[in-house]
Coordinates of C-alpha atoms and ligand atoms in Angstrom, one line a residue:
M23 CA -2.9 90.4 89.2
F24 CA -4.4 89.1 92.4
H25 CA -7.7 91.1 93.3
R26 CA -7.8 90.4 97.2
R27 CA -11.5 92.4 97.7
H28 CA -12.9 90.0 95.1
F29 CA -11.3 87.4 96.4
L30 CA -12.1 87.6 99.9
L31 CA -16.2 88.3 99.0
S32 CA -15.5 85.3 96.8
S33 CA -14.3 82.9 99.3
L34 CA -16.9 84.1 101.8
G35 CA -19.3 83.2 99.3
L36 CA -17.7 79.6 99.5
L37 CA -19.2 79.1 103.1
A38 CA -22.6 79.1 101.8
T39 CA -24.4 75.5 102.1
L40 CA -27.3 74.3 99.5
A41 CA -30.0 72.6 100.5
P42 CA -29.2 68.6 100.2
T43 CA -30.8 67.1 97.0
T44 CA -33.9 65.6 97.4
A45 CA -34.1 63.9 93.9
A46 CA -34.0 60.0 93.4
T47 CA -30.3 58.9 93.7
P48 CA -28.8 55.7 92.2
R49 CA -27.3 53.2 94.9
W50 CA -23.9 54.4 94.3
S51 CA -24.4 57.7 95.6
D52 CA -26.2 56.4 98.5
A53 CA -22.9 57.0 100.4
A54 CA -21.1 59.2 98.0
T55 CA -20.7 62.7 99.3
A56 CA -21.0 65.2 96.3
L57 CA -18.4 67.7 95.8
D58 CA -19.0 70.3 92.9
I59 CA -16.2 72.2 91.5
D60 CA -17.2 75.1 89.2
P61 CA -14.1 76.2 87.5
A62 CA -16.1 79.2 85.9
R63 CA -15.7 80.9 89.2
P64 CA -12.1 81.7 90.0
I65 CA -11.8 83.0 93.6
G66 CA -8.0 84.1 93.5
T67 CA -4.7 83.1 92.5
I68 CA -1.9 80.8 94.3
P69 CA 1.7 82.6 94.0
A70 CA 4.1 79.8 92.6
N71 CA 6.3 80.5 95.7
M72 CA 3.5 80.1 98.2
M73 CA 5.3 76.9 100.0
G74 CA 8.2 78.0 102.2
L75 CA 10.3 76.4 105.1
S76 CA 11.7 78.5 108.0
Y77 CA 15.0 78.1 109.5
E78 CA 16.7 79.6 112.7
S79 CA 19.3 82.3 111.7
T80 CA 21.8 80.5 113.7
Q81 CA 21.9 77.8 111.0
L82 CA 23.9 80.2 108.9
G83 CA 26.9 79.8 111.5
E84 CA 27.3 76.3 109.7
P85 CA 27.7 77.7 106.2
D86 CA 28.0 74.4 104.4
F87 CA 24.5 73.9 105.5
F88 CA 22.8 76.1 102.9
S89 CA 25.3 75.7 100.2
E90 CA 25.2 74.0 96.4
A91 CA 27.5 71.6 97.7
N92 CA 24.8 70.4 99.8
T93 CA 23.1 68.5 96.9
D94 CA 21.2 66.2 98.9
L95 CA 19.4 69.0 100.7
A96 CA 18.9 71.1 97.7
G97 CA 17.5 68.4 96.1
L98 CA 14.6 67.8 98.7
F99 CA 14.1 71.4 98.6
K100 CA 13.7 70.9 94.9
T101 CA 11.3 68.0 95.5
L102 CA 9.0 70.3 98.1
S103 CA 8.6 73.0 95.6
P104 CA 10.6 74.1 92.3
R105 CA 9.9 77.7 93.7
G106 CA 9.6 77.9 97.3
S107 CA 10.9 80.5 99.7
L108 CA 13.2 80.0 102.5
R109 CA 12.6 82.2 105.6
L110 CA 15.6 82.7 108.3
G111 CA 14.9 84.2 111.3
G112 CA 13.5 82.6 114.6
N113 CA 14.5 83.2 118.1
T114 CA 18.5 82.6 117.3
S115 CA 17.9 85.8 114.6
E116 CA 18.6 87.9 117.9
F117 CA 22.0 86.3 119.0
T118 CA 23.5 86.7 115.7
Y119 CA 26.0 89.4 114.3
F120 CA 27.4 90.0 110.8
Q121 CA 31.1 89.3 110.7
P122 CA 32.6 90.9 107.2
E123 CA 35.9 89.5 108.0
G124 CA 37.7 87.7 110.4
S125 CA 39.3 90.5 112.2
V126 CA 35.7 91.6 113.1
G127 CA 35.0 90.4 116.8
A128 CA 31.8 89.8 118.4
P129 CA 29.9 92.8 120.1
V130 CA 30.2 92.5 123.9
W131 CA 27.2 90.5 125.1
S132 CA 26.3 89.4 128.6
P133 CA 23.6 86.8 128.2
A134 CA 20.9 86.1 130.5
P135 CA 20.5 82.4 131.4
T136 CA 18.2 81.1 129.2
Q137 CA 19.9 82.9 126.5
P138 CA 22.8 81.6 124.4
G139 CA 26.2 81.8 125.7
E140 CA 27.6 83.5 122.5
L141 CA 26.7 85.3 119.4
T142 CA 26.9 83.5 116.2
P143 CA 28.7 85.0 113.4
I144 CA 27.2 85.4 109.8
T145 CA 30.0 85.6 107.3
P146 CA 30.1 86.6 103.7
R147 CA 31.0 83.1 103.0
A148 CA 27.9 81.9 104.5
L149 CA 25.9 84.6 102.3
H150 CA 27.7 83.3 99.0
N151 CA 27.0 80.0 100.1
L152 CA 23.3 80.7 100.4
R153 CA 23.1 82.3 97.2
G154 CA 24.5 79.4 95.5
F155 CA 21.9 77.2 97.2
L156 CA 19.2 79.5 96.5
D157 CA 20.3 79.3 92.7
A158 CA 20.4 75.6 92.8
T159 CA 17.4 75.5 94.0
G160 CA 15.2 77.9 92.3
W161 CA 14.2 79.3 95.9
T162 CA 14.0 82.7 97.2
C163 CA 14.9 84.1 100.7
I164 CA 13.2 86.2 103.3
Y165 CA 16.0 87.2 105.6
G166 CA 15.8 88.3 109.5
L167 CA 18.0 90.7 110.9
N168 CA 18.7 90.9 114.8
L169 CA 16.7 93.5 116.4
G170 CA 17.0 92.1 119.9
T171 CA 20.6 92.5 120.3
G172 CA 21.5 94.3 117.4
T173 CA 22.4 97.9 116.7
P174 CA 21.0 99.9 113.5
E175 CA 24.4 100.0 112.4
R176 CA 25.2 96.6 112.3
A177 CA 21.8 95.8 111.0
A178 CA 22.2 98.4 107.9
Q179 CA 25.8 96.9 107.4
E180 CA 24.2 93.1 107.0
A181 CA 21.4 93.9 105.1
R182 CA 23.7 95.6 102.4
A183 CA 25.5 92.6 102.2
V184 CA 22.5 90.6 102.2
T185 CA 21.0 92.6 99.5
Q186 CA 24.4 92.5 97.2
I187 CA 25.0 88.7 97.7
L188 CA 21.5 87.6 97.4
G189 CA 20.5 90.0 94.6
P190 CA 17.4 88.8 93.0
T191 CA 16.6 85.8 95.5
L192 CA 16.3 88.1 98.4
D193 CA 12.4 88.6 98.5
Y194 CA 12.9 91.1 101.7
L195 CA 14.5 91.6 104.9
Q196 CA 12.8 91.5 108.2
I197 CA 14.1 93.2 111.6
G198 CA 13.6 91.3 114.8
N199 CA 11.5 88.1 115.7
E200 CA 7.9 88.0 117.7
A201 CA 9.3 91.4 119.5
N202 CA 6.2 91.0 121.4
N203 CA 7.8 87.6 123.5
Y204 CA 11.1 90.0 124.0
I205 CA 10.1 90.9 127.9
R206 CA 9.5 86.9 128.8
Y207 CA 13.0 86.2 126.4
R208 CA 14.8 88.8 128.5
L209 CA 15.8 90.9 125.8
R210 CA 13.8 94.1 127.0
P211 CA 12.6 95.1 130.5
A212 CA 9.0 95.3 131.5
G213 CA 7.1 97.8 129.8
W214 CA 8.1 97.2 126.5
D215 CA 5.2 97.8 124.3
P216 CA 4.3 98.2 120.7
S217 CA 5.4 102.1 121.1
A218 CA 8.7 101.2 122.2
Y219 CA 8.9 98.2 119.4
L220 CA 8.1 100.7 116.9
A221 CA 10.5 103.2 118.0
E222 CA 13.2 100.8 117.6
W223 CA 12.2 99.1 114.6
F224 CA 11.7 102.4 112.4
T225 CA 15.4 103.5 113.8
F226 CA 16.6 100.4 112.0
A227 CA 14.8 100.6 109.0
R228 CA 16.0 104.3 108.5
A229 CA 19.3 103.2 109.2
I230 CA 18.7 100.1 106.3
I231 CA 17.2 102.5 104.0
A232 CA 20.3 104.9 104.2
Q233 CA 22.5 102.0 103.1
V234 CA 20.3 100.1 101.0
P235 CA 18.4 102.6 98.9
D236 CA 16.1 99.9 97.4
A237 CA 15.7 97.9 100.5
K238 CA 12.6 96.0 100.4
L239 CA 11.1 95.6 104.1
A240 CA 8.6 93.5 105.9
G241 CA 7.1 92.8 109.1
P242 CA 6.0 92.3 111.9
D243 CA 7.3 88.9 111.9
L244 CA 5.1 88.3 115.1
Y245 CA 2.4 86.1 116.3
A246 CA -0.6 87.9 114.7
D247 CA -1.6 90.2 117.7
R248 CA -3.9 92.9 116.4
A249 CA -2.9 95.5 118.3
W250 CA 0.8 95.1 117.3
V251 CA 0.2 94.0 113.6
T252 CA -2.1 97.2 113.0
R253 CA 0.0 99.6 114.6
F254 CA 2.8 98.3 112.6
A255 CA 1.1 98.1 109.3
E256 CA -0.3 101.8 109.6
R257 CA 2.9 103.3 110.6
A258 CA 5.1 101.4 108.3
Q259 CA 2.9 102.1 105.3
R260 CA 3.0 105.7 106.3
E261 CA 6.6 106.0 106.7
L262 CA 8.3 103.4 104.6
G263 CA 6.2 103.9 101.2
S264 CA 7.2 101.2 98.6
H265 CA 10.0 100.0 101.1
L266 CA 7.2 98.1 102.6
V267 CA 6.6 95.0 100.3
A268 CA 4.5 92.3 102.8
L269 CA 3.2 92.1 106.2
T270 CA 4.0 88.8 107.9
D271 CA 2.6 86.7 111.0
H272 CA 3.5 83.7 112.8
Y273 CA 1.2 80.9 113.8
Y274 CA 1.3 77.3 116.2
A275 CA -1.9 75.5 116.3
E276 CA -0.8 73.8 119.8
G277 CA 1.5 73.8 122.7
P278 CA 3.4 72.9 124.5
P279 CA 4.6 69.7 123.7
A280 CA 3.5 68.5 127.6
S281 CA -0.2 69.6 127.2
P282 CA -2.7 67.0 126.9
Q283 CA -4.7 69.5 124.6
A284 CA -1.5 68.9 122.0
T285 CA -3.2 66.2 120.1
I286 CA -3.5 65.1 116.3
E287 CA -7.5 65.4 117.0
N288 CA -7.2 69.0 118.0
L289 CA -5.0 69.5 115.1
L290 CA -7.0 67.9 112.5
H291 CA -10.1 70.2 113.7
D292 CA -8.0 73.4 114.4
T293 CA -10.2 76.6 113.9
Q294 CA -7.8 78.7 116.4
V295 CA -5.9 79.7 113.2
D296 CA -9.0 81.7 112.1
D297 CA -8.2 84.4 114.3
S298 CA -4.9 85.0 112.7
I299 CA -6.4 85.1 109.3
A300 CA -9.2 87.3 110.4
V301 CA -6.4 89.6 111.6
M302 CA -4.1 89.3 108.8
S303 CA -6.6 89.5 105.9
E304 CA -8.1 92.8 107.7
V305 CA -4.8 94.3 108.0
G306 CA -3.6 93.1 104.6
A307 CA -6.8 94.5 102.9
A308 CA -6.4 97.6 104.2
A309 CA -2.5 98.3 103.5
R310 CA -3.1 96.5 100.0
L311 CA -0.4 94.4 100.6
P312 CA 0.8 90.7 100.3
Y313 CA 0.5 88.9 103.8
R314 CA 2.4 86.0 104.7
M315 CA 2.6 83.4 107.6
T316 CA 6.5 83.4 107.9
E317 CA 6.8 81.2 110.4
V318 CA 4.2 78.3 111.6
N319 CA 4.0 74.7 112.8
S320 CA 1.9 72.3 114.5
C321 CA 3.3 72.5 118.3
Y322 CA 5.6 75.2 119.9
Q323 CA 8.4 74.6 121.5
G324 CA 10.0 72.5 118.8
G325 CA 6.9 70.1 118.2
K326 CA 5.2 67.1 120.0
P327 CA 6.4 63.8 119.4
G328 CA 3.5 61.6 118.2
V329 CA 1.8 64.7 116.6
S330 CA 4.0 66.9 114.7
D331 CA 5.9 63.9 113.2
T332 CA 2.9 61.9 111.7
L333 CA 0.7 61.6 109.4
G334 CA -1.5 63.6 111.2
S335 CA 0.4 66.5 110.9
A336 CA 0.9 66.1 107.1
L337 CA -2.7 66.5 106.8
W338 CA -2.9 69.4 109.0
A339 CA 0.2 71.2 106.4
A340 CA -1.7 70.4 103.3
N341 CA -5.0 72.1 104.7
L342 CA -3.4 74.6 106.3
T343 CA -1.8 75.7 103.1
L344 CA -4.6 75.9 101.5
R345 CA -6.7 77.4 103.8
L346 CA -4.4 80.2 103.9
A347 CA -4.3 80.4 100.3
A348 CA -8.2 80.9 99.9
R349 CA -8.0 83.5 102.3
G350 CA -5.8 85.3 100.2
F351 CA -2.3 84.5 102.1
A352 CA 0.9 84.7 99.9
G353 CA 2.2 82.0 101.3
V354 CA 3.6 80.0 104.4
N355 CA 7.1 78.7 105.8
F356 CA 7.3 75.6 107.9
H357 CA 9.6 75.9 110.4
G358 CA 12.1 73.4 111.3
G359 CA 16.0 72.3 111.8
S360 CA 18.0 70.4 113.9
A361 CA 17.6 69.8 117.7
R362 CA 20.6 71.9 118.4
Q363 CA 19.4 75.0 116.1
I364 CA 15.8 74.6 117.9
K365 CA 17.3 74.3 121.3
A366 CA 19.0 77.5 120.8
S367 CA 16.0 79.1 120.1
L368 CA 14.4 77.9 123.1
G369 CA 16.8 78.4 126.1
G370 CA 18.6 75.3 125.2
T371 CA 16.2 72.6 125.8
L372 CA 13.8 70.8 123.5
P373 CA 10.4 70.1 125.4
G374 CA 9.6 67.3 123.2
D375 CA 12.5 65.1 124.4
A376 CA 10.7 64.9 127.9
V377 CA 7.6 63.6 126.2
A378 CA 9.5 61.2 124.3
K379 CA 11.6 60.3 127.0
T380 CA 14.7 60.4 124.6
G381 CA 17.1 62.8 123.3
A382 CA 16.2 63.7 119.5
A383 CA 18.6 64.9 116.9
D384 CA 16.2 67.0 115.4
S385 CA 13.1 69.2 116.2
Y386 CA 10.1 67.2 116.3
Y387 CA 8.2 69.5 113.7
T388 CA 10.9 69.7 111.2
P389 CA 10.1 68.8 107.6
I390 CA 13.6 67.6 107.0
A391 CA 15.4 65.5 109.5
G392 CA 19.0 64.7 109.2
T393 CA 22.3 66.1 108.3
A394 CA 24.7 65.6 105.4
A395 CA 26.7 62.9 107.1
T396 CA 24.0 61.0 108.3
G397 CA 21.7 61.3 105.2
Y398 CA 18.3 63.5 105.4
R399 CA 15.2 62.4 105.5
A400 CA 11.8 63.9 104.7
R401 CA 9.3 63.8 107.5
P402 CA 5.3 63.1 106.9
I403 CA 4.7 66.8 107.2
F404 CA 7.1 67.1 104.0
A405 CA 4.6 64.6 101.8
G406 CA 1.8 67.1 102.9
M407 CA 3.6 70.3 102.1
M408 CA 4.2 68.8 98.8
L409 CA 1.1 68.0 97.9
A410 CA -0.4 71.4 98.5
D411 CA 2.2 72.7 96.5
R412 CA 1.0 71.0 93.7
M413 CA -1.7 73.8 93.5
A414 CA 0.8 76.6 93.6
G415 CA 0.8 79.3 90.4
T416 CA -2.9 78.2 89.9
T417 CA -6.0 80.0 90.1
L418 CA -8.2 78.6 93.0
V419 CA -11.7 78.0 91.9
A420 CA -15.2 77.8 93.8
S421 CA -15.6 74.1 95.1
R422 CA -18.1 73.0 97.7
F423 CA -19.9 70.1 99.3
P424 CA -23.5 70.6 99.0
A425 CA -24.0 69.3 102.4
P426 CA -21.7 70.5 105.4
Q427 CA -19.0 68.3 106.2
T428 CA -16.8 68.0 108.9
D429 CA -14.4 65.8 108.2
L430 CA -14.2 66.1 104.4
L431 CA -12.0 69.2 103.0
A432 CA -11.8 70.1 99.6
Y433 CA -10.0 73.0 97.2
A434 CA -9.9 73.0 93.9
A435 CA -7.9 74.9 91.4
A436 CA -8.0 75.4 87.2
S437 CA -4.7 75.4 85.2
E438 CA -4.5 73.4 81.6
R439 CA -6.3 70.9 83.9
I440 CA -8.5 70.9 86.8
H441 CA -7.2 70.2 90.1
A442 CA -8.6 69.1 93.5
V443 CA -7.0 68.2 96.8
V444 CA -9.2 66.3 99.0
L445 CA -8.9 65.7 102.5
N446 CA -10.4 63.0 104.9
V447 CA -9.4 63.6 108.5
G448 CA -11.9 61.5 110.0
Q449 CA -11.8 57.7 110.9
E450 CA -14.3 56.4 108.3
T451 CA -13.6 55.6 104.9
R452 CA -15.8 57.9 102.5
T453 CA -16.6 58.0 99.0
V454 CA -16.6 61.3 97.1
S455 CA -18.3 61.9 93.9
I456 CA -17.0 64.9 92.2
G457 CA -18.5 66.7 89.3
L458 CA -17.4 69.4 87.1
G459 CA -20.7 70.2 85.3
T460 CA -19.2 69.4 82.3
P461 CA -17.6 66.3 80.9
V462 CA -14.6 65.0 82.0
S463 CA -12.2 62.9 79.7
S464 CA -9.8 61.4 82.5
A465 CA -9.5 61.6 86.1
T466 CA -6.9 60.4 88.1
A467 CA -5.8 60.5 92.0
L468 CA -2.4 61.0 93.7
R469 CA -2.8 59.7 97.3
L470 CA -1.2 60.9 100.4
T471 CA -1.5 57.8 102.6
G472 CA 0.2 56.0 105.7
A473 CA -0.5 53.1 107.6
R474 CA -1.9 55.1 110.6
V475 CA -2.8 58.4 111.4
D476 CA 0.1 58.1 113.9
A477 CA 2.2 57.1 111.7
T478 CA 5.7 58.5 111.5
T479 CA 7.3 56.6 108.8
G480 CA 6.0 55.2 105.7
V481 CA 4.1 58.0 104.6
R482 CA 3.6 58.3 100.9
F483 CA 2.9 61.1 98.7
G484 CA 2.1 58.9 95.2
A485 CA 3.6 55.6 94.7
T486 CA 6.9 56.1 96.4
E487 CA 8.4 57.6 99.7
I488 CA 10.7 60.6 99.2
G489 CA 14.4 59.8 98.9
A490 CA 16.8 61.2 101.1
N491 CA 18.0 63.1 98.0
G492 CA 14.8 64.2 97.0
D493 CA 14.3 61.2 94.6
W494 CA 10.3 60.7 94.1
S495 CA 8.4 59.0 91.6
P496 CA 4.9 59.7 91.8
G497 CA 3.6 57.0 89.5
P498 CA 0.8 57.1 86.8
G499 CA -1.9 58.2 89.5
E500 CA -5.0 55.9 90.0
P501 CA -7.9 56.3 87.2
L502 CA -11.0 57.3 89.2
P503 CA -14.4 55.5 87.7
R504 CA -17.0 57.3 85.8
V505 CA -20.6 57.5 87.4
R506 CA -23.5 58.8 86.5
D507 CA -24.0 62.9 85.2
E508 CA -20.3 62.9 84.4
R509 CA -19.3 62.8 88.0
R510 CA -15.8 60.6 89.1
L511 CA -15.8 58.6 92.1
L512 CA -13.1 59.0 94.6
T513 CA -12.5 56.7 97.5
M514 CA -11.0 58.4 100.5
P515 CA -9.5 55.8 103.1
P516 CA -9.5 57.2 106.7
T517 CA -6.9 60.5 107.8
S518 CA -5.9 60.5 103.9
A519 CA -5.7 62.8 101.0
A520 CA -5.5 63.0 97.6
L521 CA -4.7 65.2 94.7
V522 CA -7.6 64.6 91.9
T523 CA -6.7 65.8 88.3
L524 CA -9.5 65.9 86.0
D525 CA -9.3 66.5 82.5
P526 CA -11.6 68.1 80.4
G527 CA -9.9 67.6 77.2
A528 CA -8.8 64.5 75.2
S529 CA -5.3 64.3 76.0
A530 CA -4.0 61.9 78.8
T531 CA -4.0 63.1 82.1
R532 CA -0.4 63.5 83.9
P533 CA -0.4 64.3 87.5
G534 CA 2.2 66.6 88.9
R535 CA 2.7 70.4 89.0
T536 CA 0.8 72.9 87.0
Q537 CA 1.1 76.0 85.2
T538 CA -0.7 79.1 85.5
P539 CA -2.7 79.7 82.7
A540 CA -1.9 82.8 80.3
Ligands
BDP30 C1 8.9 80.4 117.7 C2 10.4 81.3 117.4 C3 11.0 79.6 116.9 C4 11.0 78.9 118.1 C5 9.4 78.4 118.1 C6 9.2 77.3 119.0 O1 10.6 82.3 116.4 O2 12.6 80.4 116.9 O3 12.0 77.9 117.5 O4 8.7 79.3 118.6 O5 8.9 77.4 120.1 O6 8.1 81.3 118.5 O7 9.4 76.1 118.4

């Protein structure tokens, strides 16, 4: 069981720095930066389903997409994570309706100019296909219901069908997406505030629980605005009891795409996320509930070409995932999908197209591009997410650079072996000497690399690129030379990351997914 309070204190302890060592040092360490891992200091467990993707709800309007028959897509999901979480929601969740049978028509709907002209039907077939996809991939689902244009009755009917059809693959239901933006999206009149939101949300929740007595609910599924999140959490805890299973928030590091501030450099040194972390860890700890970032990406409004689709975004995603895990988040869902789906969520345009001066087939931030017909492609960010996912299901342990670093980041975890993810987000090659304080019989590194930080193709994790159907051969990993005091030397090229596996035992090291210790 995860002890959040203990975990938070321990992770704060990690921020402490030690005085730089002054003892005489051999030549290799003149340039090498020490990284000390303490496997005896656990700081929290990372859930097996930490990694996730997020798609627009209207994706279910194409029932063959999330389907067992879409084997290439399923292959990519499995390669990304054997136990990931698929969140369905986004702005388009407000423009869907459940259609239990063909004779059920769309609700009457008069769209504002920036809203989709039609509501998208979600059919039982789409839900059965989704279940098949989840079973085939080993993934589970976070399902968003329509609060914006829906009714409590329709939401309850949909919730019942989703709960029955998805069965154990359903993590929880959510109601509404980013309700604190409803005025801007012309879903509610001026004056809509947390009180108005809560009154509606609880009307929906009560209707759902009446139809689904064991309903699992989470929320508020909006940017971690302290007032909205705090009020939601307090009231939901009081009124929903065990029906409330998690608290959720969203985060975009940059935006909009045209902003000159939306750069790779700023992405790699993003600290704004600390505000979200502060809100969610505080509210989550008070409620004693898991908290998850259910929608996240590098740049809002569909991503920015040359930033969201580069090696830089991969390094950002790997770091963000582990940073959140180290601060007690249960997981993270990276948003994506085709240009069509994301345009529908943004009033009909993909602002990154103006930056790229072309029309894209996919959103710029999507981890998976393409279609079944044209073939899928894992974008660079996918490789960064994969790297972070290799730490899922392990116990995070203390690690630190005795000297403060701006461009080097590291996270360590213990399972049968010791793993470390090391990132160099700077432009200089760095050498890192890694020590456990005990002998290491073997050490290897699996690298995440690309030609340049703005490379959009050729980004690799391990020996090969990820294939269109998820095929991936990591290769044996690169042995790390032994240096003084049982330390291992890792050379980190500029803007690269590495998964290091250290084996304190005698057996050979095989990089890959780790197991939670018994
Ligand atoms: C989020 C919405 C999502 C959008 C995304 C974006 O939930 O539907 O696609 O912003 O701006 O706030 O890219």
